[in-house]
Short mmCIF file of C-alpha atoms and ligand atoms in Angstrom, two decimals:
data_model
loop_
_atom_site.label_atom_id
_atom_site.label_comp_id
_atom_site.label_asym_id
_atom_site.label_seq_id
_atom_site.Cartn_x
_atom_site.Cartn_y
_atom_site.Cartn_z
CA MET A 701 -41.53 -11.26 24.09
CA ASN A 702 -38.93 -8.95 21.72
CA LYS A 703 -38.17 -9.96 18.28
CA ASN A 704 -34.56 -9.20 18.67
CA LYS A 705 -31.67 -9.12 21.11
CA ILE A 706 -29.31 -6.08 20.00
CA VAL A 707 -26.25 -5.92 22.11
CA VAL A 708 -24.98 -1.97 22.25
CA ALA A 709 -21.42 -0.88 22.19
CA TYR A 710 -22.28 1.72 25.24
CA SER A 711 -20.37 5.37 25.82
CA GLY A 712 -22.67 6.47 28.07
CA GLY A 713 -23.24 10.18 25.75
CA LEU A 714 -25.85 11.48 24.05
CA ASP A 715 -25.29 9.12 20.45
CA THR A 716 -25.10 6.21 21.89
CA SER A 717 -27.62 6.83 25.10
CA VAL A 718 -30.19 7.80 22.13
CA MET A 719 -29.16 4.93 20.39
CA VAL A 720 -30.35 2.46 23.25
CA LYS A 721 -34.03 3.87 22.81
CA TRP A 722 -34.19 4.65 19.11
CA LEU A 723 -33.06 0.83 18.53
CA LYS A 724 -35.25 -0.96 20.95
CA ASP A 725 -38.54 0.94 19.64
CA ASN A 726 -37.36 -0.02 16.14
CA TYR A 727 -36.18 -3.26 15.82
CA ASP A 728 -38.06 -4.12 18.35
CA ALA A 729 -35.25 -5.76 20.63
CA GLU A 730 -34.22 -6.25 23.94
CA ILE A 731 -31.17 -3.96 24.59
CA ILE A 732 -28.20 -5.35 26.30
CA THR A 733 -24.82 -2.05 26.90
CA PHE A 734 -20.95 -3.51 26.83
CA THR A 735 -18.30 -0.17 28.02
CA GLY A 736 -15.17 -1.28 27.64
CA ASN A 737 -12.64 0.55 29.58
CA LEU A 738 -9.08 1.01 27.61
CA GLY A 739 -7.60 2.90 30.65
CA GLN A 740 -8.88 5.59 29.20
CA THR A 741 -9.18 8.63 32.47
CA LYS A 742 -13.40 9.54 32.23
CA GLU A 743 -14.95 7.64 34.95
CA LEU A 744 -17.31 5.03 34.60
CA VAL A 745 -19.01 5.81 37.49
CA GLY A 746 -23.18 6.17 36.99
CA LEU A 747 -22.57 4.25 33.56
CA GLU A 748 -24.84 1.21 34.66
CA GLU A 749 -27.67 3.41 36.05
CA LYS A 750 -27.61 5.33 33.45
CA ALA A 751 -28.21 2.38 30.68
CA LEU A 752 -31.02 1.31 32.73
CA ASN A 753 -32.63 4.40 32.30
CA SER A 754 -32.05 5.09 28.55
CA GLY A 755 -33.90 1.37 28.73
CA ALA A 756 -31.07 -1.44 28.28
CA SER A 757 -32.40 -4.61 30.43
CA LYS A 758 -28.67 -5.43 31.11
CA VAL A 759 -25.29 -3.72 31.88
CA TYR A 760 -21.54 -4.99 30.61
CA ILE A 761 -18.82 -3.09 31.73
CA LYS A 762 -15.87 -4.33 31.07
CA ASP A 763 -11.86 -3.33 32.46
CA LEU A 764 -10.41 -4.08 29.23
CA THR A 765 -7.04 -2.20 30.21
CA LYS A 766 -3.97 -4.82 30.75
CA GLU A 767 -5.46 -7.37 28.15
CA PHE A 768 -5.69 -4.18 25.79
CA LEU A 769 -1.84 -3.15 26.03
CA GLU A 770 -1.04 -6.57 25.96
CA GLU A 771 -2.20 -8.20 22.75
CA TYR A 772 -2.46 -5.03 21.01
CA ALA A 773 -0.93 -1.79 21.89
CA PHE A 774 2.78 -3.74 22.82
CA PRO A 775 2.58 -5.69 19.90
CA ALA A 776 2.25 -2.78 17.57
CA LEU A 777 5.00 -1.44 19.68
CA LYS A 778 6.96 -4.24 18.63
CA ALA A 779 6.01 -3.52 15.15
CA GLY A 780 7.45 -0.15 15.21
CA ALA A 781 3.94 0.65 14.08
CA MET A 782 2.56 4.23 13.58
CA TYR A 783 0.47 5.13 11.06
CA GLU A 784 2.06 7.49 8.43
CA GLU A 785 4.72 7.27 10.04
CA ALA A 786 3.77 9.67 13.03
CA TYR A 787 0.29 8.28 14.79
CA PRO A 788 0.87 5.01 17.10
CA MET A 789 -2.87 4.15 16.80
CA ALA A 790 -4.17 3.93 20.46
CA CYS A 791 -7.57 4.25 19.13
CA SER A 792 -6.94 2.17 16.14
CA LEU A 793 -5.89 -0.71 18.12
CA GLY A 794 -8.90 -0.05 20.77
CA ARG A 795 -11.59 -0.90 18.25
CA PRO A 796 -10.91 -4.45 17.50
CA LEU A 797 -10.24 -6.31 21.58
CA LEU A 798 -14.25 -4.05 21.55
CA ALA A 799 -15.24 -5.29 18.68
CA LYS A 800 -14.37 -8.89 20.23
CA THR A 801 -15.45 -8.39 23.64
CA LEU A 802 -19.01 -7.27 22.26
CA VAL A 803 -19.07 -10.37 19.95
CA GLU A 804 -18.35 -12.35 23.40
CA ILE A 805 -21.75 -10.74 24.83
CA ALA A 806 -23.46 -11.27 22.15
CA ARG A 807 -23.08 -15.26 22.09
CA LYS A 808 -23.04 -15.29 25.50
CA GLU A 809 -26.32 -13.50 25.59
CA GLY A 810 -27.93 -15.15 22.53
CA ALA A 811 -28.40 -12.23 20.52
CA ASN A 812 -28.74 -11.65 16.96
CA MET A 813 -27.23 -8.21 16.34
CA VAL A 814 -24.86 -6.02 17.84
CA ALA A 815 -24.57 -2.11 17.31
CA HIS A 816 -22.63 0.67 17.22
CA GLY A 817 -22.53 4.37 17.43
CA CYS A 818 -19.62 5.45 14.97
CA THR A 819 -20.53 7.75 12.50
CA GLY A 820 -20.65 7.22 8.80
CA LYS A 821 -17.61 9.46 7.68
CA GLY A 822 -14.63 8.08 9.92
CA ASN A 823 -12.50 4.52 10.08
CA ASP A 824 -13.80 3.48 13.63
CA GLN A 825 -17.21 2.34 11.99
CA VAL A 826 -15.05 0.01 9.24
CA ARG A 827 -12.68 -1.34 12.27
CA PHE A 828 -16.07 -2.35 14.22
CA GLU A 829 -18.00 -3.72 11.27
CA VAL A 830 -15.09 -5.70 9.96
CA SER A 831 -14.09 -7.09 12.89
CA VAL A 832 -17.73 -8.24 13.59
CA GLY A 833 -17.93 -10.06 10.31
CA ALA A 834 -14.52 -11.61 10.73
CA LEU A 835 -15.44 -13.02 14.26
CA ALA A 836 -19.25 -13.42 14.62
CA PRO A 837 -19.86 -13.97 10.62
CA ASP A 838 -23.44 -14.72 11.46
CA LEU A 839 -23.98 -11.41 13.62
CA LYS A 840 -25.80 -8.10 12.05
CA ASN A 841 -24.61 -5.14 12.44
CA LEU A 842 -25.27 -1.90 12.83
CA ALA A 843 -24.70 1.58 13.08
CA PRO A 844 -27.93 3.75 13.67
CA LEU A 845 -25.54 6.43 13.34
CA ARG A 846 -25.13 6.32 9.64
CA THR A 847 -29.18 6.09 9.11
CA TRP A 848 -31.12 7.63 12.22
CA GLU A 849 -33.56 10.33 11.55
CA PHE A 850 -31.55 13.28 13.60
CA LYS A 851 -29.95 15.96 11.80
CA SER A 852 -28.44 17.59 14.87
CA ARG A 853 -27.12 17.17 17.99
CA ASP A 854 -30.01 19.52 18.80
CA GLU A 855 -32.54 17.20 17.39
CA GLU A 856 -30.66 13.83 19.37
CA ILE A 857 -31.72 16.09 22.46
CA ASP A 858 -35.06 16.62 22.32
CA TYR A 859 -35.75 13.18 21.46
CA ALA A 860 -33.76 12.10 24.89
CA LYS A 861 -36.05 14.69 26.73
CA ALA A 862 -39.22 13.60 24.78
CA HIS A 863 -37.98 10.04 25.96
CA ASN A 864 -36.97 10.74 29.10
CA ILE A 865 -33.10 9.95 28.64
CA PRO A 866 -30.83 10.82 30.71
CA VAL A 867 -28.66 13.66 28.95
CA ALA A 868 -25.80 14.97 30.76
CA VAL A 869 -26.73 18.82 30.36
CA THR A 870 -22.76 19.55 30.96
CA LYS A 871 -20.94 22.25 28.85
CA ASP A 872 -20.82 21.46 25.64
CA ASN A 873 -17.22 20.18 25.10
CA PRO A 874 -16.26 22.49 21.92
CA TYR A 875 -14.35 18.76 21.03
CA SER A 876 -14.63 14.86 20.02
CA ILE A 877 -12.32 12.94 22.03
CA ASP A 878 -11.25 9.43 21.81
CA ASP A 879 -9.28 8.83 25.59
CA ASN A 880 -7.77 5.39 26.31
CA ILE A 881 -4.46 4.75 28.30
CA TRP A 882 -2.54 4.57 24.85
CA GLY A 883 -2.88 7.67 23.60
CA THR A 884 -6.35 10.29 23.30
CA ALA A 885 -7.18 11.35 19.88
CA ILE A 886 -8.97 15.04 19.63
CA GLU A 887 -10.89 16.04 17.14
CA CYS A 888 -13.80 19.39 16.00
CA GLY A 889 -14.37 22.57 16.80
CA VAL A 890 -11.54 25.44 15.62
CA LEU A 891 -9.17 22.04 14.93
CA GLU A 892 -11.07 21.76 12.07
CA ASP A 893 -9.07 23.96 10.49
CA PRO A 894 -5.45 23.24 9.87
CA MET A 895 -3.80 26.52 10.26
CA VAL A 896 -4.47 27.03 13.94
CA GLU A 897 -2.44 25.95 16.11
CA PRO A 898 -4.73 23.90 18.95
CA PRO A 899 -5.47 25.79 21.52
CA ALA A 900 -3.90 24.91 25.38
CA ASP A 901 -7.61 22.71 25.92
CA ALA A 902 -7.40 20.99 23.74
CA TYR A 903 -4.89 19.00 25.52
CA LEU A 904 -5.87 16.54 28.34
CA HIS A 905 -2.73 15.16 29.38
CA THR A 906 0.28 16.91 28.59
CA VAL A 907 2.19 19.99 29.68
CA ALA A 908 3.33 22.48 26.43
CA PRO A 909 6.61 21.81 26.02
CA GLU A 910 7.29 25.34 26.98
CA ASN A 911 5.91 25.46 30.03
CA ALA A 912 7.56 22.31 31.36
CA HIS A 913 10.02 22.29 33.99
CA ASP A 914 13.61 23.45 32.82
CA GLU A 915 15.49 20.46 34.37
CA SER A 916 16.04 17.53 31.76
CA GLU A 917 14.82 13.95 33.27
CA LEU A 918 16.20 10.65 32.74
CA VAL A 919 13.73 8.05 32.19
CA MET A 920 15.45 3.70 32.11
CA ILE A 921 13.32 1.26 30.49
CA GLU A 922 14.15 -2.03 30.40
CA PHE A 923 12.98 -4.73 27.61
CA GLU A 924 11.90 -8.13 26.91
CA LYS A 925 11.48 -9.46 23.56
CA GLY A 926 10.73 -5.91 22.71
CA ILE A 927 8.26 -5.38 25.29
CA PRO A 928 8.97 -2.98 28.15
CA VAL A 929 8.85 -4.85 31.79
CA ALA A 930 10.87 -2.27 34.52
CA VAL A 931 11.00 1.90 34.35
CA ASN A 932 13.70 3.24 36.53
CA GLY A 933 14.62 0.00 37.56
CA LYS A 934 11.23 -0.50 39.31
CA GLU A 935 9.48 -4.25 37.71
CA MET A 936 6.47 -3.22 37.01
CA ASP A 937 2.37 -4.86 35.49
CA SER A 938 2.32 -3.46 31.82
CA VAL A 939 -0.75 -1.52 33.46
CA SER A 940 0.84 0.95 36.48
CA LEU A 941 4.00 1.22 33.74
CA VAL A 942 2.17 2.83 30.51
CA ARG A 943 0.19 5.07 33.39
CA LEU A 944 3.72 5.55 34.92
CA LEU A 945 5.59 6.69 31.35
CA ASN A 946 1.93 8.52 30.80
CA ASP A 947 2.87 10.38 33.62
CA ILE A 948 6.28 11.47 33.24
CA GLY A 949 6.14 12.16 29.35
CA GLY A 950 2.77 14.26 30.49
CA ARG A 951 4.88 16.79 32.34
CA ASN A 952 8.03 16.61 29.83
CA GLY A 953 5.56 18.17 27.24
CA ILE A 954 6.63 14.85 25.16
CA GLY A 955 3.87 12.82 22.86
CA ARG A 956 1.73 15.53 21.81
CA ILE A 957 0.89 14.84 17.65
CA ASP A 958 -1.00 17.42 15.16
CA MET A 959 -1.00 15.39 11.41
CA ILE A 960 -3.00 15.50 8.40
CA GLU A 961 -4.25 12.06 7.87
CA ASN A 962 -5.57 9.85 5.14
CA ARG A 963 -8.84 8.56 6.45
CA LEU A 964 -9.96 4.88 5.01
CA VAL A 965 -12.75 6.39 3.65
CA GLY A 966 -10.86 8.78 2.12
CA ILE A 967 -11.25 11.98 3.51
CA LYS A 968 -7.76 13.78 4.74
CA SER A 969 -8.75 14.71 7.86
CA ARG A 970 -6.74 16.95 11.29
CA GLU A 971 -5.92 14.83 13.77
CA VAL A 972 -4.87 16.06 17.13
CA TYR A 973 -3.21 13.17 19.53
CA GLU A 974 -1.58 12.75 23.06
CA ALA A 975 0.33 9.72 23.48
CA PRO A 976 3.53 10.52 26.36
CA ALA A 977 4.31 6.67 26.95
CA ALA A 978 3.29 5.06 23.33
CA THR A 979 6.33 7.98 22.10
CA ILE A 980 8.79 7.32 24.72
CA LEU A 981 8.16 3.48 24.26
CA HIS A 982 8.65 3.75 20.44
CA PHE A 983 11.76 5.84 20.81
CA ALA A 984 12.99 3.75 23.10
CA HIS A 985 12.10 0.32 22.23
CA LYS A 986 13.76 1.40 18.01
CA GLU A 987 16.88 2.34 19.78
CA LEU A 988 17.15 -0.76 21.49
CA GLU A 989 16.52 -2.36 18.02
CA ARG A 990 19.60 -0.63 16.34
CA ILE A 991 21.58 -2.49 18.73
CA THR A 992 20.02 -6.15 19.06
CA LEU A 993 18.82 -6.41 15.79
CA GLU A 994 20.95 -7.83 12.46
CA LYS A 995 20.96 -5.05 9.77
CA SER A 996 18.74 -6.99 7.35
CA VAL A 997 15.81 -7.53 9.55
CA ALA A 998 16.18 -4.41 10.95
CA HIS A 999 15.94 -3.01 7.67
CA TYR A 1000 13.28 -5.48 6.24
CA LYS A 1001 10.48 -4.68 9.43
CA VAL A 1002 11.01 -1.29 8.30
CA LYS A 1003 8.87 -2.46 4.97
CA ILE A 1004 6.90 -5.05 7.27
CA ALA A 1005 6.27 -1.85 10.33
CA GLN A 1006 4.38 -0.12 7.73
CA GLU A 1007 2.18 -2.68 5.95
CA TYR A 1008 0.91 -3.64 9.14
CA SER A 1009 0.27 -0.27 10.28
CA ASP A 1010 -1.88 0.11 7.47
CA LEU A 1011 -3.56 -3.06 8.25
CA ILE A 1012 -4.60 -1.77 11.85
CA TYR A 1013 -5.31 1.54 10.87
CA ASN A 1014 -7.59 -0.47 8.15
CA GLY A 1015 -9.89 -2.53 10.59
CA LEU A 1016 -8.34 -5.71 9.77
CA TRP A 1017 -6.51 -6.57 13.02
CA PHE A 1018 -8.28 -10.06 12.53
CA THR A 1019 -7.51 -11.10 8.88
CA PRO A 1020 -4.69 -14.10 8.15
CA LEU A 1021 -1.98 -11.33 7.19
CA ARG A 1022 -2.42 -9.42 9.62
CA GLU A 1023 -1.61 -12.63 12.16
CA ALA A 1024 1.00 -13.75 9.35
CA LEU A 1025 2.91 -10.18 9.58
CA GLN A 1026 2.64 -10.95 13.75
CA ALA A 1027 4.68 -13.92 13.36
CA PHE A 1028 7.40 -12.47 12.00
CA ILE A 1029 7.26 -8.99 14.12
CA ASP A 1030 7.54 -11.38 17.09
CA LYS A 1031 9.57 -13.50 15.56
CA THR A 1032 12.23 -10.62 15.48
CA GLN A 1033 11.46 -9.68 19.10
CA GLU A 1034 13.48 -12.52 20.30
CA HIS A 1035 17.23 -10.50 21.25
CA VAL A 1036 15.13 -7.34 21.94
CA THR A 1037 16.04 -7.19 25.53
CA GLY A 1038 17.98 -5.03 27.58
CA LEU A 1039 18.43 -1.09 28.90
CA VAL A 1040 17.53 2.17 27.49
CA LYS A 1041 18.15 5.30 28.60
CA VAL A 1042 16.16 8.60 27.78
CA ARG A 1043 16.57 11.76 28.76
CA LEU A 1044 13.07 14.38 28.20
CA TYR A 1045 13.28 17.80 28.07
CA LYS A 1046 10.41 20.29 26.96
CA GLY A 1047 8.59 18.26 24.52
CA THR A 1048 11.80 15.92 23.04
CA VAL A 1049 12.94 12.75 23.77
CA ARG A 1050 16.64 11.53 23.04
CA ILE A 1051 18.70 8.65 23.71
CA SER A 1052 21.15 8.82 26.77
CA GLY A 1053 22.37 5.28 26.45
CA ARG A 1054 21.51 1.61 25.48
CA THR A 1055 22.89 -1.96 26.29
CA SER A 1056 21.93 -5.99 26.02
CA PRO A 1057 23.24 -9.01 26.75
CA TYR A 1058 22.53 -9.69 22.86
CA SER A 1059 23.99 -6.27 21.24
CA LEU A 1060 25.66 -6.60 18.30
CA TYR A 1061 27.70 -3.62 19.00
CA ASP A 1062 31.97 -4.80 19.23
CA PRO A 1063 34.11 -2.80 20.34
CA ALA A 1064 36.45 -4.78 18.92
CA LEU A 1065 34.89 -4.02 15.47
CA ALA A 1066 34.37 -0.80 15.91
CA THR A 1067 37.25 1.08 17.45
CA TYR A 1068 40.03 3.23 15.87
CA THR A 1069 42.23 2.57 18.68
CA ALA A 1070 44.62 0.02 19.11
CA GLU A 1071 42.90 -2.75 19.80
CA ASP A 1072 40.89 -2.37 16.65
CA GLN A 1073 40.70 -6.74 15.26
CA PHE A 1074 38.74 -5.40 12.49
CA ASP A 1075 40.69 -6.79 8.79
CA HIS A 1076 41.55 -3.46 6.94
CA THR A 1077 42.74 -5.58 4.43
CA ALA A 1078 40.57 -7.22 3.45
CA SER A 1079 38.62 -4.17 2.32
CA GLU A 1080 40.74 -3.94 -0.53
CA GLY A 1081 39.31 -6.80 -1.96
CA PHE A 1082 35.50 -6.27 -1.28
CA ILE A 1083 35.25 -2.46 -2.54
CA LYS A 1084 36.34 -4.25 -6.27
CA ILE A 1085 33.95 -6.67 -6.18
CA TYR A 1086 31.31 -4.72 -4.99
CA GLY A 1087 32.09 -1.35 -7.53
CA LEU A 1088 32.84 -3.71 -10.12
CA PRO A 1089 29.14 -3.67 -11.69
CA PHE A 1090 29.26 -0.08 -12.31
CA LYS A 1091 33.28 0.15 -13.33
CA THR A 1092 31.74 -2.21 -16.03
CA TYR A 1093 28.81 0.01 -16.75
CA ASN A 1094 30.16 3.49 -17.22
CA ARG A 1095 33.66 1.72 -19.27
CA VAL A 1096 30.80 0.97 -21.93
CA LYS A 1097 28.96 3.63 -21.40
CA GLN A 1098 32.40 6.02 -22.09
CA LYS A 1099 32.67 4.26 -25.35
CA VAL A 1100 30.32 4.13 -26.82
CA ALA A 1101 30.11 8.73 -26.30
CA SER A 1102 33.72 8.63 -27.83
CA GLU A 1103 32.38 6.89 -30.41
CA LYS A 1104 29.66 8.39 -31.28
CA LYS A 1105 31.52 11.83 -31.61
CA LYS A 1106 34.78 10.90 -33.41
CA ALA A 1107 31.86 10.16 -36.06
CA VAL A 1108 30.98 13.41 -35.66
CA ALA A 1109 33.90 15.16 -35.79
N1 LIG B 1265 -8.20 9.39 13.58
C1 LIG B 1265 -8.42 8.47 14.43
C2 LIG B 1265 -8.44 7.02 14.14
O1 LIG B 1265 -8.84 6.58 12.75
C3 LIG B 1265 -8.70 8.42 15.59
C4 LIG B 1265 -10.14 8.47 15.76
C5 LIG B 1265 -11.22 8.52 16.53
N2 LIG B 1265 -11.32 10.04 16.89
C6 LIG B 1265 -12.48 11.27 17.77
N3 LIG B 1265 -11.55 12.56 18.01
N4 LIG B 1265 -13.15 10.71 17.67
O2 LIG B 1265 -7.65 5.88 14.64
#
């Protein structure tokens, strides 16, 4: 009998393959692997065999794409959540779901530990461990990459060879990639120099805007209570809808993001992202809010979005504050229902039209024609009182200044 039972968040890459064997030996443990499919493009075929050959006794592979979109990505879309105003957080939103599923499997299997393959200088280790800790305070978290003896990839490869761990002998990808249906994060290699333009081969899903076709493309998106439900007149399930917008956006060069971001662990890092569907949906959603949200709610919500984005980025999904802000955000979305037309052209998204049964745009108030219903005479009294404090302030200021002048003269 093994002393320990560990559920490992397994990707099938070098780190987690080596980790399976390493944990098995160093913790005298039975190893169960879990791989979550969040709609990434990389095929998951052969993964089960690979995990078993690396030393796992049992393998879980779960398709979480629908849950990921509906329970994590769309709530963030409703919030308008962009980290540092630019990053739609595909990676940050995926981690809590992977951690939650890891915990569910650990419970089912009666495991006493869980392990992940995140490095010791990123955000993901924090997201994993804080989420696991919040959901299962008694489970022990292991992060072998922070502590093990291997100093380089080559040392890991030597260990893998010595222990017959299958490692793919494909040509080394110069980038570190984290890919899911909501977006792709690309790091490392030449991208570490913030002055270097990302080479064409860094991108997986989008054409360069200058290489996109010469015609613009019109896309019609329908929302119901802040959630996208149809594209170009066709109702669709969440996964098909986001995949379609990734395709349409990708061929129009939409959603490339190149930013320097502030990690939770204090490092500034250069990140390149691709998120065609998320970019289009955030844009369209915002445009629908412009016509359906009452002014003070719209203005207040922007502040909440920033706080909420920081919580997600910083690994605090399963917390009372995130849940309380979510309740506020969901309440604001009750009337965010309607149709938005956007036009895509060589990397740009622009608004082409919007309509909603809850539209607060009142033509009778907005018009400059004879149909105008707005009471112009009411403005006079409004401006008198609205500007009163500033008249008072400056009257006093000017009076004091002229008295000082007289005293000097
Ligand atoms: N900086 C992003 C985040 O913290 C992505 C991190 C994962 N990146 C990667 N290429 N492996 O959410």
